[in-house]
Every structure is written in structure tokens, then in C-alpha cells.
Coordinates of C-alpha atoms in Angstrom, one line a residue:
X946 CA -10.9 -27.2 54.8
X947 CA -8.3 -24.5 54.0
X948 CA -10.2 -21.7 51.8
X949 CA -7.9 -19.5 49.9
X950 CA -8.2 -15.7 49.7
X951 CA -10.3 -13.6 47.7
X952 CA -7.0 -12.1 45.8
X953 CA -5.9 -15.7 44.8
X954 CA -9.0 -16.6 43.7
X955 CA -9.5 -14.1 41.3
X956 CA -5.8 -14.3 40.2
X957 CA -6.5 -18.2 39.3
X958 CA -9.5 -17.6 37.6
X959 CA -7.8 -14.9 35.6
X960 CA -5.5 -17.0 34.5
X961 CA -7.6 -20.0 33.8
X962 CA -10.1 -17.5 31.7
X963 CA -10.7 -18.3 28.1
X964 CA -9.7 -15.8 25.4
X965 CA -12.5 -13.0 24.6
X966 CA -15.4 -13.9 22.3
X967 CA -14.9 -10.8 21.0
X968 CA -11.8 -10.4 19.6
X969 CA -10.8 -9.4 16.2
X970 CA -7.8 -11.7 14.3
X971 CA -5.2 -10.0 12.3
X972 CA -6.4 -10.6 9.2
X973 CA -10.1 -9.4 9.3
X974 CA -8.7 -6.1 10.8
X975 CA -6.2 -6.3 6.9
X976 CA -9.5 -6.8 5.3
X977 CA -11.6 -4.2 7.2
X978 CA -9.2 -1.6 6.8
X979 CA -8.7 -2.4 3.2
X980 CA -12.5 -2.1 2.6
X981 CA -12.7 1.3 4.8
X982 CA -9.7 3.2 3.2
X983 CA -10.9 5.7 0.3
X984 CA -7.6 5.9 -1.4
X985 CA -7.5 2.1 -1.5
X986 CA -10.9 2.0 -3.1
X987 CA -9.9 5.1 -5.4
X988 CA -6.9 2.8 -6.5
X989 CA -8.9 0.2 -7.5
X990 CA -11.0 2.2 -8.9
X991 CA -8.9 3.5 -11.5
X992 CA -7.2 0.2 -12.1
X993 CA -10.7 -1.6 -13.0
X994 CA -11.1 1.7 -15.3
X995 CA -8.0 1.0 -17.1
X996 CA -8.2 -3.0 -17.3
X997 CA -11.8 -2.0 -19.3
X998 CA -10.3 0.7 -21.8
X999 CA -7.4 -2.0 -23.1
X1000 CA -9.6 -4.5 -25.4
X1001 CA -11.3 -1.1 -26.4
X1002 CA -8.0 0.1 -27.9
X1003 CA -8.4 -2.8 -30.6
X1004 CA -11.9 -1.4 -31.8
X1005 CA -12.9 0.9 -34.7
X1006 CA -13.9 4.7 -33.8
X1007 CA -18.0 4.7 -34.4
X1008 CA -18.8 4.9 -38.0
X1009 CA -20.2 8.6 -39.3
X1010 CA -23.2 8.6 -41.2
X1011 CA -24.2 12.1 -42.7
X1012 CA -27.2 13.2 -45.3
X1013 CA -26.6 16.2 -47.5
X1014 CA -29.7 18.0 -49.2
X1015 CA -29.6 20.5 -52.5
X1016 CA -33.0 22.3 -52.9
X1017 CA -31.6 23.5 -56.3
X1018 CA -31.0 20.5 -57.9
X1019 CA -33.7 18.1 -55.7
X1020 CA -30.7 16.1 -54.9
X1021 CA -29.9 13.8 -51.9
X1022 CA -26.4 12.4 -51.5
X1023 CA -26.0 10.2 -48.1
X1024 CA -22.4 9.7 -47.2
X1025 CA -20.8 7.0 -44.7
X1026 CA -17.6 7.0 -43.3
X1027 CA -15.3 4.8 -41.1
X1028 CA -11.7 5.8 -39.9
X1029 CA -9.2 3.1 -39.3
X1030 CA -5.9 3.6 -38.0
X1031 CA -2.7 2.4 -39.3
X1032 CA -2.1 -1.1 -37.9
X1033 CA 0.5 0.1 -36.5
X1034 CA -0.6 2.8 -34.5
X1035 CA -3.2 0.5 -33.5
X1036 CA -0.9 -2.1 -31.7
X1037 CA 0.8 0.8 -30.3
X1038 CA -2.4 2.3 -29.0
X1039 CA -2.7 -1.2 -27.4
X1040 CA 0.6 -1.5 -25.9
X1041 CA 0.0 2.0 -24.2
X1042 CA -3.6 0.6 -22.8
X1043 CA -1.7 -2.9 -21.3
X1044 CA 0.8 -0.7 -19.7
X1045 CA -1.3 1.9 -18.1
X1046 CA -3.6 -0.7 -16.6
X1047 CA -0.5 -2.5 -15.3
X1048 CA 0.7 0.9 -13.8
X1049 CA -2.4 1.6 -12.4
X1050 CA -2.6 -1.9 -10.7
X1051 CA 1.0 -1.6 -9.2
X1052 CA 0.1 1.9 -8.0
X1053 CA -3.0 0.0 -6.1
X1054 CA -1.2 -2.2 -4.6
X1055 CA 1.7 -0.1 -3.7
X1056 CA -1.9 1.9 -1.9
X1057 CA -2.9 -1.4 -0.2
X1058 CA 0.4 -2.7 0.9
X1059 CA 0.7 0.7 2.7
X1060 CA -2.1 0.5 4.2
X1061 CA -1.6 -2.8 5.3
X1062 CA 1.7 -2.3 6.9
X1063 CA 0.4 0.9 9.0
X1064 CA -3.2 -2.2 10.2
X1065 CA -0.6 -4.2 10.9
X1066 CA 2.0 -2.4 12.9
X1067 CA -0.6 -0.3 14.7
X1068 CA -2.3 -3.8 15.3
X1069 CA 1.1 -5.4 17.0
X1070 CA 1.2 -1.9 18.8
X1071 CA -2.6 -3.0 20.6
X1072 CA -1.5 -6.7 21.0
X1073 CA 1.6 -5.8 22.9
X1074 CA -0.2 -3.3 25.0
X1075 CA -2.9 -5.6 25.7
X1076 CA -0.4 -8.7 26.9
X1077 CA 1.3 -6.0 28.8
X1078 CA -1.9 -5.1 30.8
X1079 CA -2.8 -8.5 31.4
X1080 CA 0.9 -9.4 33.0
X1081 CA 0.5 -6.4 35.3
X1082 CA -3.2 -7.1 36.2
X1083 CA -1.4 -10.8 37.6
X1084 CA 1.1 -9.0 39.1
X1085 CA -1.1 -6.4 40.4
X1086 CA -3.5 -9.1 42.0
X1087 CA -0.6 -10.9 43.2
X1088 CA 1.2 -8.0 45.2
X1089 CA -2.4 -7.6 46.6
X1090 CA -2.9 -10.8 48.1
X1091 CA 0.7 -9.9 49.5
X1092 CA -0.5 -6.3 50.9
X1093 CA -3.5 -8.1 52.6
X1094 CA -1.2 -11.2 54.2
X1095 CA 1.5 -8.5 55.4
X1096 CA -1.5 -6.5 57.0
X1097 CA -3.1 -9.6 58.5
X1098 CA 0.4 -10.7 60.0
X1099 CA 1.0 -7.0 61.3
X1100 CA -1.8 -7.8 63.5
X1101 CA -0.6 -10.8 65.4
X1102 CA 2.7 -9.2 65.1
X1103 CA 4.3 -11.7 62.4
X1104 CA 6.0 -8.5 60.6
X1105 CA 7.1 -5.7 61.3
X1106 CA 5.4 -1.7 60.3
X1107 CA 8.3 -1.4 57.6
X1108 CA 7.2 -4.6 56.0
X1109 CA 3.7 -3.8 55.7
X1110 CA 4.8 -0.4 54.3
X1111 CA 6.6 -2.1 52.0
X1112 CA 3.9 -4.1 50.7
X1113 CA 1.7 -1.4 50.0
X1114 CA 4.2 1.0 48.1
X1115 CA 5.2 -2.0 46.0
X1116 CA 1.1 -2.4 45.1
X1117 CA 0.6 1.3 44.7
X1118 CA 3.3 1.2 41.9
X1119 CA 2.3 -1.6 40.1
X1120 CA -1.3 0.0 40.2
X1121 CA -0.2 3.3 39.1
X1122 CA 1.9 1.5 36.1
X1123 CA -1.5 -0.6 35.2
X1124 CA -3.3 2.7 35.4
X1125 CA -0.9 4.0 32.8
X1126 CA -0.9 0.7 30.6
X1127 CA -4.8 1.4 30.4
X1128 CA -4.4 4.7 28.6
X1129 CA -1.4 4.4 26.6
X1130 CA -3.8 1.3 25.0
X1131 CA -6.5 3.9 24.6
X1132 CA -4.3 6.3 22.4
X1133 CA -3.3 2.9 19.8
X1134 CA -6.3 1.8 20.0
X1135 CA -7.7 5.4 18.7
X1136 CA -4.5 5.2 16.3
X1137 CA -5.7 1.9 14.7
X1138 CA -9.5 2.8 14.3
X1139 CA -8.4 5.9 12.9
X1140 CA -6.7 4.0 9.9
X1141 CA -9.5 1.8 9.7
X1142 CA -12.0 4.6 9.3
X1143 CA -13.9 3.4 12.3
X1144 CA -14.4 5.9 15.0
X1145 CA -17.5 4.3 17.1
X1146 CA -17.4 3.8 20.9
X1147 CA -16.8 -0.3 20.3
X1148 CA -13.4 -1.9 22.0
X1149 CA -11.5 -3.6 19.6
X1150 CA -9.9 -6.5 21.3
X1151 CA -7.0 -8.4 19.9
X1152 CA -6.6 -12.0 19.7
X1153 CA -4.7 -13.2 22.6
X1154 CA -3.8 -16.4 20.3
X1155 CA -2.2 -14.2 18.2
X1156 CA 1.2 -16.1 16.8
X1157 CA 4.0 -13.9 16.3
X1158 CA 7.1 -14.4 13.8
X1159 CA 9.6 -16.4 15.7
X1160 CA 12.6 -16.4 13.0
X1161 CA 13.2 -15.1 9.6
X1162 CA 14.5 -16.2 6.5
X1163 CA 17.9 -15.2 5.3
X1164 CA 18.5 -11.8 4.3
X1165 CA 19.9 -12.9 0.4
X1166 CA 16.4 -14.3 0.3
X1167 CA 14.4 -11.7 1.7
X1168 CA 16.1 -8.8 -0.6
X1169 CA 15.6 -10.9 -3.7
X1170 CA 11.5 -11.2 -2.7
X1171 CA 11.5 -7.3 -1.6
X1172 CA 13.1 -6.4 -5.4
X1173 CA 10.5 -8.3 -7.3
X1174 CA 7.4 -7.2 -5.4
X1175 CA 8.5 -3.7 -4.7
X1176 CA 4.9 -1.9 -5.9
X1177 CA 7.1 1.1 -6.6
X1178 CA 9.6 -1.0 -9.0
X1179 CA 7.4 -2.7 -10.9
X1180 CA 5.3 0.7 -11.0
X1181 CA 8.9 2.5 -12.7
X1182 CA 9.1 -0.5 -15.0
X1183 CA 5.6 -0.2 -15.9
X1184 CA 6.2 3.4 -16.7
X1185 CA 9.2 3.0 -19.2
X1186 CA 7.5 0.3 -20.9
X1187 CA 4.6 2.5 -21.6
X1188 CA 7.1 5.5 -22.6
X1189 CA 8.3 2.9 -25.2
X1190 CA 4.9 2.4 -26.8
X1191 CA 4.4 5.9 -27.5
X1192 CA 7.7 5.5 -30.0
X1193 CA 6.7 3.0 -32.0
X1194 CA 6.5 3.8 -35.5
X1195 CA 3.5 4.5 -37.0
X1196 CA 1.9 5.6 -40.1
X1197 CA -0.9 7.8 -41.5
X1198 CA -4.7 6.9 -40.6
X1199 CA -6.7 5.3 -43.3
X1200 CA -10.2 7.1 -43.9
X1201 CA -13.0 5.1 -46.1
X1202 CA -16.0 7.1 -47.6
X1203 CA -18.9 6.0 -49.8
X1204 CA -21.3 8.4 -51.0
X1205 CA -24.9 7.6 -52.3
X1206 CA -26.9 10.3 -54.8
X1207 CA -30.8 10.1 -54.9
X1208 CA -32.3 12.7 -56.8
X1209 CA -35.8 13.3 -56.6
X1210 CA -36.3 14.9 -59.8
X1211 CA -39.2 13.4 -62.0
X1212 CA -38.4 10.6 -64.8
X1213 CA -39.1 12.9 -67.5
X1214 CA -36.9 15.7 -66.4
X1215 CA -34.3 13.1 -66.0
X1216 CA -34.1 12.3 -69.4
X1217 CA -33.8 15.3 -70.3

């Protein structure tokens, strides 16, 4: 029975390994970052805040109420009052509402689409550097299992010194260039919990199944997609359609007052 060397054993069961339990897809690191990042939140924010005030912009201001006391005369006169605007200037008032909401909710997702490119990127960044490290761990192993068989041939002399010396400069810079592979994936990995607000000692490992874009669309098709969902276009547009509901004409306000006098003098006096 032929038993195969320690070096090729591990290199075969490296590359029969599963993938990592723990590692992180694409899209929850999107979601986790999204969740994390203040300004995001702080967008959304304001947008919710500005979806509420529209059907507000279509109600009454709050009705005034007053009392008004003369000791002279013994007299009591209560007053109410209600202000409505100009119909007019009440659509308008709308309008303004609808479009500050919508240019809120571009300017939020303009904030999250950002952010989402810079998870994304910085998460391709850790994917590559990780596939990277795991070709020159194979090749690593591999040049090892060739150091030790060179070295083991030297002995019965199978090869020569040079060949052995070979060997082990060959290993020694595929080592060094793992060794370097190790901490450039430090530094993105450092770069992507830094945009997802997460600066604990945990790894994050990627997802080795991880399927990248093979081919794209045309470019006709892809302009005409990047136009209509530019966050910072349809923020502009938003922005001019507001600027023309602030011209619309409008008219004077409308204010309604009733008064009530009691008087407290006595019947008597009254008739008087």
C-alpha cells in the first residue's frame, strides 16, 4: 500500500473542503450596512417626516377660541375664529408638500445607493483577496510537497544541490507572496467594516459561491436605465417641480369670526 505525503494530503483535503459556515453573502452585508450607516438612517428619516406633513397640508389651522371680560359694563363676549386659506393657495401648499417629500426620498436613495456601491465594491475587493489567498495556499502546499521530494531525492542522489535549491527559493517566494496576500486582506477587510460601522475583532468571511457578472447588457440599454434612476436626476426634477408650486397663483386668506355677548347685568337693569 502506497501512502501519499503529508503535503498532498492536506492539499487534497483543502481542496475537497466545504465552503465556511461562516460566511457572510452579498446581500446581508447591503442590508447590514444599510442598517449601520447614520446618514442613511438620517435620510430616511427626513423622508418619513416629509411623507407625514403632505395630507397635513390639506387641513385647517386649529380654530381660536378667545373670551373677553368688561368689569364696567358686566359684559362677556366669547369670540371664535377659523382661518381658511384660498383654495388656491391650499393646492399649492399641497403641491409643495408632494414635492418635497419626493425630493427627500430621491435624496435617500441617492444616500443608500452610495452606500451600497462603496458595500459592494469594498465587498468584491475581500472576495478577490480571499480567492487569491486560497490559489496561493494550493500552490504554496504544492511547491512544498516538491521542496520535500527534491530534498528526499538529494539524498539518494536523484538530483542535483542546484535543484534542491531551486525548489526551496521557488517555496520561499510563493510563501512570502501568501504572507503578503494575508495582510493586504486585512487592510479591505478593515476598509469594509469601516463602512459598515462595525469595528469588532470578528472575520468577515466572504462567500466562496459568490457568482460574479459574466456579461452585460448593451450599453443603449444600460444608459437609458442609468438616466431614469439617476437619484440625482430625479432629485433636480423633483426640485423644479417644487419651484413651480410656489408660483401658482393664489389669492387672499379667508378669516371667519363669530362673536357671542352675555351680560351679566340683572333683568331689571336690563330693561332699563
Amino acid at each position: 500500500m502506497r501512502v501519499l505525503p503529508l503535503s498532498v494530503t492536506l492539499l487534497i483535503g483543502f481542496i475537497l473542503a466545504p465552503t465556511c459556515a461562516g460566511a457572510i453573502a452579498l446581500p446581508a452585508i447591503v442590508q447590514t450596512g444599510l442598517q449601520n450607516n447614520l446618514e442613511v438612517s438620517a435620510a430616511k428619516a427626513n423622508w418619513e417626516s416629509a411623507k407625514n406633513k403632505v395630507p397635513q397640508a390639506l387641513s385647517l389651522d386649529n380654530p381660536k377660541i378667545g373670551l373677553e371680560y368688561q368689569q364696567d359694563s358686566a359684559m362677556k363676549m366669547y369670540t371664535a375664529e377659523q382661518m381658511i386659506m384660498f383654495p388656491g393657495k391650499i393646492y399649492a401648499e399641497y403641491l409643495m408638500a408632494g414635492r418635497e417629500a419626493e425630493m427627500l426620498g430621491a435624496r435617500y436613495r441617492a444616500k443608500a445607493l452610495a452606500v451600497s456601491s462603496e458595500l459592494q465594491a469594498a465587498y468584491f475587493e475581500l472576495f478577490l483577496a480571499d480567492r487569491s489567498i486560497d490559489l496561493m495556499r494550493e500552490v504554496t502546499l504544492f511547491l512544498s510537497s516538491i521542496k520535500k521530494a527534491a530534498q528526499s531525492k538529494y539524498i539518494v542522489g536523484g538530483v542535483t544541490q542546484a535543484d534542491v535549491l531551486q525548489a526551496n527559493i521557488e517555496y520561499l517566494i510563493m510563501n512570502n507572496e501568501l504572507t503578503t496576500l494575508r495582510q493586504e486582506r486585512k487592510v479591505k477587510e478593515t476598509k469594509l467594516k469601516a463602512i459598515l460601522n462595525q469595528m469588532d475583532s470578528a472575520a468577515i468571511e466572504t462567500d466562496s459561491a459568490l457568482n460574479l457578472p459574466g456579461t452585460l447588457e448593451a450599453e443603449e440599454i444600460l444608459e437609458k436605465a442609468a438616466l431614469k434612476n439617476r437619484p440625482d436626476y430625479r432629485k433636480a426634477l423633483e426640485n423644479l417641480r417644487q419651484d413651480d408650486g410656489r408660483v401658482l397663483p393664489v389669492g387672499k386668506d379667508l378669516a371667519l369670526e363669530h362673536r357671542h355677548v352675555l351680560s351679566c347685568l340683572p333683568h331689571d337693569a336690563r330693561r332699563g
